[in-house]
CSV table of N, CA and C in Angstrom, one decimal:
chain,number,residue,atom,x,y,z
A,267,MET,N,0.3,-23.9,10.8
A,267,MET,CA,0.4,-22.3,10.8
A,267,MET,C,0.0,-21.9,12.1
A,268,SER,N,0.9,-20.8,12.6
A,268,SER,CA,0.6,-20.2,13.9
A,268,SER,C,-0.6,-19.1,13.8
A,269,GLU,N,-1.0,-19.0,15.1
A,269,GLU,CA,-2.2,-18.0,15.1
A,269,GLU,C,-1.7,-16.6,14.7
A,270,GLU,N,-0.6,-16.3,15.1
A,270,GLU,CA,0.0,-14.9,14.5
A,270,GLU,C,-0.1,-14.5,13.3
A,271,ARG,N,0.6,-16.0,12.4
A,271,ARG,CA,0.6,-15.7,11.0
A,271,ARG,C,-0.8,-15.8,10.3
A,272,LEU,N,-1.6,-16.6,11.0
A,272,LEU,CA,-3.1,-16.5,10.6
A,272,LEU,C,-3.8,-15.0,10.5
A,273,GLU,N,-3.5,-14.5,11.8
A,273,GLU,CA,-4.2,-13.2,12.1
A,273,GLU,C,-3.2,-12.2,10.8
A,274,ARG,N,-2.2,-12.3,10.6
A,274,ARG,CA,-1.4,-11.4,9.6
A,274,ARG,C,-2.0,-11.6,8.4
A,275,PHE,N,-2.1,-12.9,7.8
A,275,PHE,CA,-2.8,-13.0,6.6
A,275,PHE,C,-4.0,-12.5,6.5
A,276,SER,N,-5.0,-12.8,7.6
A,276,SER,CA,-6.2,-12.2,7.6
A,276,SER,C,-6.3,-10.7,7.5
A,277,ARG,N,-5.3,-10.0,8.0
A,277,ARG,CA,-5.4,-8.5,7.9
A,277,ARG,C,-4.9,-8.0,6.6
A,278,ILE,N,-4.2,-8.9,5.9
A,278,ILE,CA,-3.7,-8.5,4.5
A,278,ILE,C,-4.7,-8.9,3.5
A,279,PHE,N,-5.6,-10.1,3.6
A,279,PHE,CA,-6.4,-10.4,2.7
A,279,PHE,C,-7.7,-9.6,3.1
A,280,LYS,N,-7.9,-9.0,4.2
A,280,LYS,CA,-9.1,-8.0,4.4
A,280,LYS,C,-8.8,-7.0,3.6
A,281,ALA,N,-7.6,-6.5,3.6
A,281,ALA,CA,-7.2,-5.1,3.0
A,281,ALA,C,-7.5,-5.3,1.6
A,282,LEU,N,-6.9,-6.3,1.0
A,282,LEU,CA,-7.0,-6.5,-0.3
A,282,LEU,C,-8.4,-7.0,-0.9
A,283,SER,N,-9.3,-7.4,0.0
A,283,SER,CA,-10.6,-7.6,-0.5
A,283,SER,C,-11.5,-6.3,-1.1
A,284,ASN,N,-10.9,-5.2,-0.7
A,284,ASN,CA,-11.3,-3.9,-1.5
A,284,ASN,C,-10.9,-3.8,-2.6
A,285,PRO,N,-11.6,-3.8,-3.8
A,285,PRO,CA,-11.0,-3.8,-5.1
A,285,PRO,C,-10.3,-2.4,-5.4
A,286,HIS,N,-10.6,-1.5,-4.7
A,286,HIS,CA,-9.7,0.0,-5.0
A,286,HIS,C,-8.3,-0.4,-4.3
A,287,ARG,N,-8.2,-1.0,-3.0
A,287,ARG,CA,-6.9,-1.1,-2.4
A,287,ARG,C,-6.3,-2.1,-3.2
A,288,LEU,N,-6.7,-3.2,-3.8
A,288,LEU,CA,-6.1,-4.0,-4.7
A,288,LEU,C,-5.6,-3.3,-5.9
A,289,ARG,N,-6.3,-2.4,-6.3
A,289,ARG,CA,-5.9,-1.8,-7.7
A,289,ARG,C,-4.8,-1.1,-7.2
A,290,ILE,N,-4.7,-0.3,-6.1
A,290,ILE,CA,-3.9,0.7,-5.6
A,290,ILE,C,-2.2,-0.1,-5.4
A,291,ILE,N,-2.5,-1.0,-4.7
A,291,ILE,CA,-1.2,-1.7,-4.3
A,291,ILE,C,-0.6,-2.4,-5.8
A,292,LEU,N,-1.5,-2.9,-6.7
A,292,LEU,CA,-0.9,-3.5,-7.9
A,292,LEU,C,-0.2,-2.3,-8.6
A,293,GLU,N,-0.8,-1.3,-8.5
A,293,GLU,CA,-0.2,-0.2,-9.7
A,293,GLU,C,1.0,0.5,-8.7
A,294,LEU,N,1.2,0.4,-7.5
A,294,LEU,CA,2.3,1.0,-6.8
A,294,LEU,C,3.3,0.0,-7.1
A,295,ALA,N,3.1,-1.3,-6.9
A,295,ALA,CA,4.0,-2.5,-7.0
A,295,ALA,C,4.8,-2.4,-8.5
A,296,GLN,N,3.6,-2.0,-9.6
A,296,GLN,CA,4.5,-1.9,-10.9
A,296,GLN,C,5.4,-0.6,-11.0
A,297,CYS,N,5.0,0.4,-10.2
A,297,CYS,CA,5.8,1.7,-10.5
A,297,CYS,C,7.1,1.7,-9.7
A,298,THR,N,7.0,0.6,-8.7
A,298,THR,CA,8.3,0.7,-8.0
A,298,THR,C,8.9,-0.8,-8.2
A,299,PRO,N,9.7,-1.1,-9.2
A,299,PRO,CA,10.2,-2.4,-9.6
A,299,PRO,C,11.3,-2.4,-8.6
A,300,GLY,N,11.7,-3.8,-8.2
A,300,GLY,CA,13.0,-4.0,-7.5
A,300,GLY,C,12.8,-3.9,-6.0
A,301,SER,N,13.4,-2.8,-5.4
A,301,SER,CA,13.2,-2.7,-4.1
A,301,SER,C,12.0,-2.2,-3.7
A,302,GLY,N,11.1,-1.8,-4.6
A,302,GLY,CA,9.8,-1.2,-4.2
A,302,GLY,C,9.6,-0.1,-3.6
A,303,MET,N,10.8,0.8,-3.4
A,303,MET,CA,10.8,1.8,-2.8
A,303,MET,C,10.8,3.1,-3.8
A,304,PHE,N,10.2,4.2,-3.3
A,304,PHE,CA,10.5,5.3,-3.9
A,304,PHE,C,10.4,6.5,-2.9
A,305,THR,N,11.2,7.7,-3.1
A,305,THR,CA,11.1,8.8,-2.1
A,305,THR,C,10.5,9.9,-2.9
A,306,THR,N,9.5,10.5,-2.2
A,306,THR,CA,8.8,11.5,-2.7
A,306,THR,C,8.8,12.7,-1.6
A,307,THR,N,7.8,13.6,-2.1
A,307,THR,CA,7.7,14.8,-1.0
A,307,THR,C,6.3,14.5,-0.6
A,308,VAL,N,5.9,15.4,0.4
A,308,VAL,CA,4.4,15.3,1.0
A,308,VAL,C,3.5,15.5,0.0
A,309,ASP,N,3.9,16.8,-0.9
A,309,ASP,CA,3.1,17.4,-2.0
A,309,ASP,C,2.8,16.2,-3.1
A,310,GLN,N,4.2,15.4,-3.5
A,310,GLN,CA,4.0,14.4,-4.3
A,310,GLN,C,3.0,13.3,-4.1
A,311,VAL,N,3.1,13.1,-2.7
A,311,VAL,CA,2.0,12.2,-2.0
A,311,VAL,C,0.8,12.4,-2.2
A,312,GLU,N,0.4,13.8,-1.8
A,312,GLU,CA,-0.9,14.2,-2.1
A,312,GLU,C,-1.2,14.2,-3.4
A,313,ASN,N,-0.4,14.5,-4.6
A,313,ASN,CA,-0.9,14.5,-5.9
A,313,ASN,C,-1.1,13.1,-6.5
A,314,CYS,N,-0.1,12.2,-5.8
A,314,CYS,CA,-0.4,10.4,-6.1
A,314,CYS,C,-1.8,10.2,-5.7
A,315,GLN,N,-2.1,10.7,-4.7
A,315,GLN,CA,-3.4,10.3,-4.0
A,315,GLN,C,-4.5,11.0,-4.7
A,316,GLN,N,-4.4,12.3,-5.1
A,316,GLN,CA,-5.3,12.7,-6.1
A,316,GLN,C,-5.4,12.0,-7.5
A,317,GLU,N,-4.3,11.7,-8.0
A,317,GLU,CA,-4.3,11.0,-9.4
A,317,GLU,C,-5.4,9.5,-9.2
A,318,PHE,N,-4.9,8.9,-8.0
A,318,PHE,CA,-5.7,7.6,-7.8
A,318,PHE,C,-7.2,7.9,-7.6
A,319,ALA,N,-7.5,9.0,-6.8
A,319,ALA,CA,-8.9,9.6,-6.6
A,319,ALA,C,-9.5,9.8,-8.0
A,320,LYS,N,-8.9,10.3,-8.7
A,320,LYS,CA,-9.3,10.8,-10.2
A,320,LYS,C,-9.5,9.4,-11.0
A,321,ASN,N,-8.6,8.8,-11.0
A,321,ASN,CA,-8.7,7.3,-11.8
A,321,ASN,C,-9.7,6.5,-11.5
A,322,LEU,N,-10.0,6.4,-10.0
A,322,LEU,CA,-10.8,5.4,-9.5
A,322,LEU,C,-12.2,6.1,-9.1
A,323,GLY,N,-12.3,7.5,-9.3
A,323,GLY,CA,-13.7,8.0,-9.1
A,323,GLY,C,-13.9,8.3,-7.8
A,324,LEU,N,-12.9,8.4,-6.8
A,324,LEU,CA,-13.1,8.4,-5.4
A,324,LEU,C,-12.7,9.8,-4.9
A,325,ALA,N,-13.1,10.2,-3.7
A,325,ALA,CA,-12.5,11.5,-3.0
A,325,ALA,C,-11.1,11.1,-2.6
A,326,PRO,N,-10.2,12.2,-2.5
A,326,PRO,CA,-8.8,12.1,-2.3
A,326,PRO,C,-8.6,11.5,-0.7
A,327,SER,N,-9.6,12.1,0.1
A,327,SER,CA,-9.6,11.5,1.6
A,327,SER,C,-9.8,9.9,1.7
A,328,THR,N,-10.7,9.5,0.6
A,328,THR,CA,-10.9,8.1,0.6
A,328,THR,C,-9.8,7.2,0.1
A,329,ILE,N,-9.0,7.8,-0.9
A,329,ILE,CA,-7.6,7.4,-1.1
A,329,ILE,C,-6.6,7.2,-0.1
A,330,SER,N,-6.7,8.3,0.8
A,330,SER,CA,-5.8,8.4,1.9
A,330,SER,C,-6.3,7.3,2.9
A,331,HIS,N,-7.4,7.1,3.1
A,331,HIS,CA,-8.0,6.2,3.9
A,331,HIS,C,-7.5,4.7,3.4
A,332,HIS,N,-7.5,4.6,2.3
A,332,HIS,CA,-7.1,3.4,1.6
A,332,HIS,C,-5.5,3.0,1.7
A,333,PHE,N,-4.6,4.1,1.6
A,333,PHE,CA,-3.4,3.9,1.8
A,333,PHE,C,-3.1,3.6,3.4
A,334,LYS,N,-3.9,4.2,4.2
A,334,LYS,CA,-3.9,3.9,5.6
A,334,LYS,C,-4.0,2.3,5.9
A,335,GLU,N,-5.1,2.0,5.1
A,335,GLU,CA,-5.4,0.6,5.5
A,335,GLU,C,-4.2,-0.4,5.1
A,336,LEU,N,-3.7,0.0,3.8
A,336,LEU,CA,-2.8,-1.0,3.3
A,336,LEU,C,-1.7,-0.8,4.2
A,337,ARG,N,-1.3,0.4,4.9
A,337,ARG,CA,-0.1,0.4,5.7
A,337,ARG,C,-0.5,-0.3,6.9
A,338,LEU,N,-1.6,-0.3,7.5
A,338,LEU,CA,-2.1,-1.1,8.7
A,338,LEU,C,-2.0,-2.4,8.6
A,339,ALA,N,-2.1,-2.9,7.3
A,339,ALA,CA,-2.0,-4.6,7.1
A,339,ALA,C,-0.9,-4.7,6.6
A,340,GLY,N,0.0,-4.0,6.7
A,340,GLY,CA,1.6,-4.3,6.4
A,340,GLY,C,1.9,-4.4,5.1
A,341,LEU,N,1.1,-3.8,4.2
A,341,LEU,CA,1.4,-3.9,2.6
A,341,LEU,C,2.1,-2.7,2.2
A,342,LEU,N,2.0,-1.6,2.9
A,342,LEU,CA,2.8,-0.5,2.4
A,342,LEU,C,3.7,0.1,3.8
A,343,ARG,N,4.6,0.7,3.4
A,343,ARG,CA,5.5,1.3,4.5
A,343,ARG,C,5.5,2.8,3.9
A,344,ILE,N,5.1,3.7,4.9
A,344,ILE,CA,5.2,5.0,4.6
A,344,ILE,C,5.8,5.7,5.8
A,345,LYS,N,7.0,6.5,5.7
A,345,LYS,CA,7.7,7.0,6.6
A,345,LYS,C,8.1,8.4,6.1
A,346,ARG,N,7.8,9.6,7.0
A,346,ARG,CA,8.2,10.8,6.6
A,346,ARG,C,9.7,11.3,7.3
A,347,ASP,N,10.1,12.1,6.4
A,347,ASP,CA,11.9,12.4,6.7
A,347,ASP,C,11.7,13.7,6.3
A,348,GLY,N,11.4,14.8,7.1
A,348,GLY,CA,11.4,16.2,6.6
A,348,GLY,C,10.3,16.3,5.7
A,349,LYS,N,10.6,17.0,4.7
A,349,LYS,CA,9.8,17.3,3.6
A,349,LYS,C,9.8,16.1,2.6
A,350,ASN,N,10.4,15.0,2.8
A,350,ASN,CA,10.3,13.9,2.0
A,350,ASN,C,9.5,12.6,2.6
A,351,VAL,N,9.0,11.9,2.0
A,351,VAL,CA,8.2,10.8,2.4
A,351,VAL,C,8.7,9.5,1.8
A,352,LEU,N,8.9,8.4,2.3
A,352,LEU,CA,9.6,7.2,1.8
A,352,LEU,C,8.3,6.2,1.6
A,353,VAL,N,7.9,6.0,0.6
A,353,VAL,CA,6.8,4.9,0.4
A,353,VAL,C,7.4,3.8,-0.3
A,354,SER,N,7.2,2.6,0.4
A,354,SER,CA,7.4,1.4,-0.4
A,354,SER,C,6.5,0.3,0.1
A,355,VAL,N,6.4,-0.7,-1.0
A,355,VAL,CA,5.5,-1.8,-1.0
A,355,VAL,C,6.1,-2.8,-0.2
A,356,ASN,N,5.8,-3.4,0.9
A,356,ASN,CA,6.4,-4.4,1.6
A,356,ASN,C,6.5,-5.6,1.1
A,357,GLN,N,7.8,-6.0,0.4
A,357,GLN,CA,8.1,-7.0,-0.5
A,357,GLN,C,8.1,-8.3,0.5
A,358,GLU,N,8.4,-8.2,1.7
A,358,GLU,CA,8.4,-9.4,2.5
A,358,GLU,C,6.7,-9.8,2.7
A,359,ALA,N,5.7,-9.1,2.6
A,359,ALA,CA,4.5,-9.3,2.9
A,359,ALA,C,4.0,-9.9,1.5
A,360,ILE,N,4.4,-9.2,0.4
A,360,ILE,CA,4.0,-10.0,-0.8
A,360,ILE,C,4.6,-11.4,-0.9
A,361,GLU,N,5.9,-11.4,-0.8
A,361,GLU,CA,6.3,-13.0,-0.8
A,361,GLU,C,6.0,-13.8,0.2
A,362,SER,N,5.4,-13.5,1.3
A,362,SER,CA,4.8,-14.3,2.3
A,362,SER,C,3.5,-14.7,1.8
A,363,MET,N,2.7,-13.8,1.1
A,363,MET,CA,1.6,-14.4,0.5
A,363,MET,C,1.9,-15.4,-0.8
A,364,ARG,N,2.8,-15.3,-1.4
A,364,ARG,CA,3.2,-16.2,-2.8
A,364,ARG,C,3.5,-17.6,-2.0
A,365,ASN,N,4.3,-17.6,-0.7
A,365,ASN,CA,4.6,-18.8,-0.2
A,365,ASN,C,3.5,-19.1,0.7
A,366,LEU,N,2.4,-18.6,0.8
A,366,LEU,CA,1.3,-19.1,1.6
A,366,LEU,C,0.7,-20.4,0.6
A,367,PHE,N,0.6,-20.4,-0.6
A,367,PHE,CA,-0.1,-21.3,-1.6
A,367,PHE,C,1.2,-22.1,-2.1
């Protein structure tokens, strides 16, 4: 396995080693079957983060941090388009983890 792939998997597993981030990615993956994408507004993303905060007993800013860490690890894609936000679970990253073992 190349050094680049090892680094990529290391970032993914580091992000998923946090139980809150693992729960977030699992719930988002269940909510977005198929393509793993959904389009929402900025307000809805904030509401989603507040809902995760409530369910996990964390501050909304902490949830925002977890979303950022998942994005930096390559597990989430978040793209703003005007007032809309495209959020997607990176299916390629999920598949690459499945193929690792």
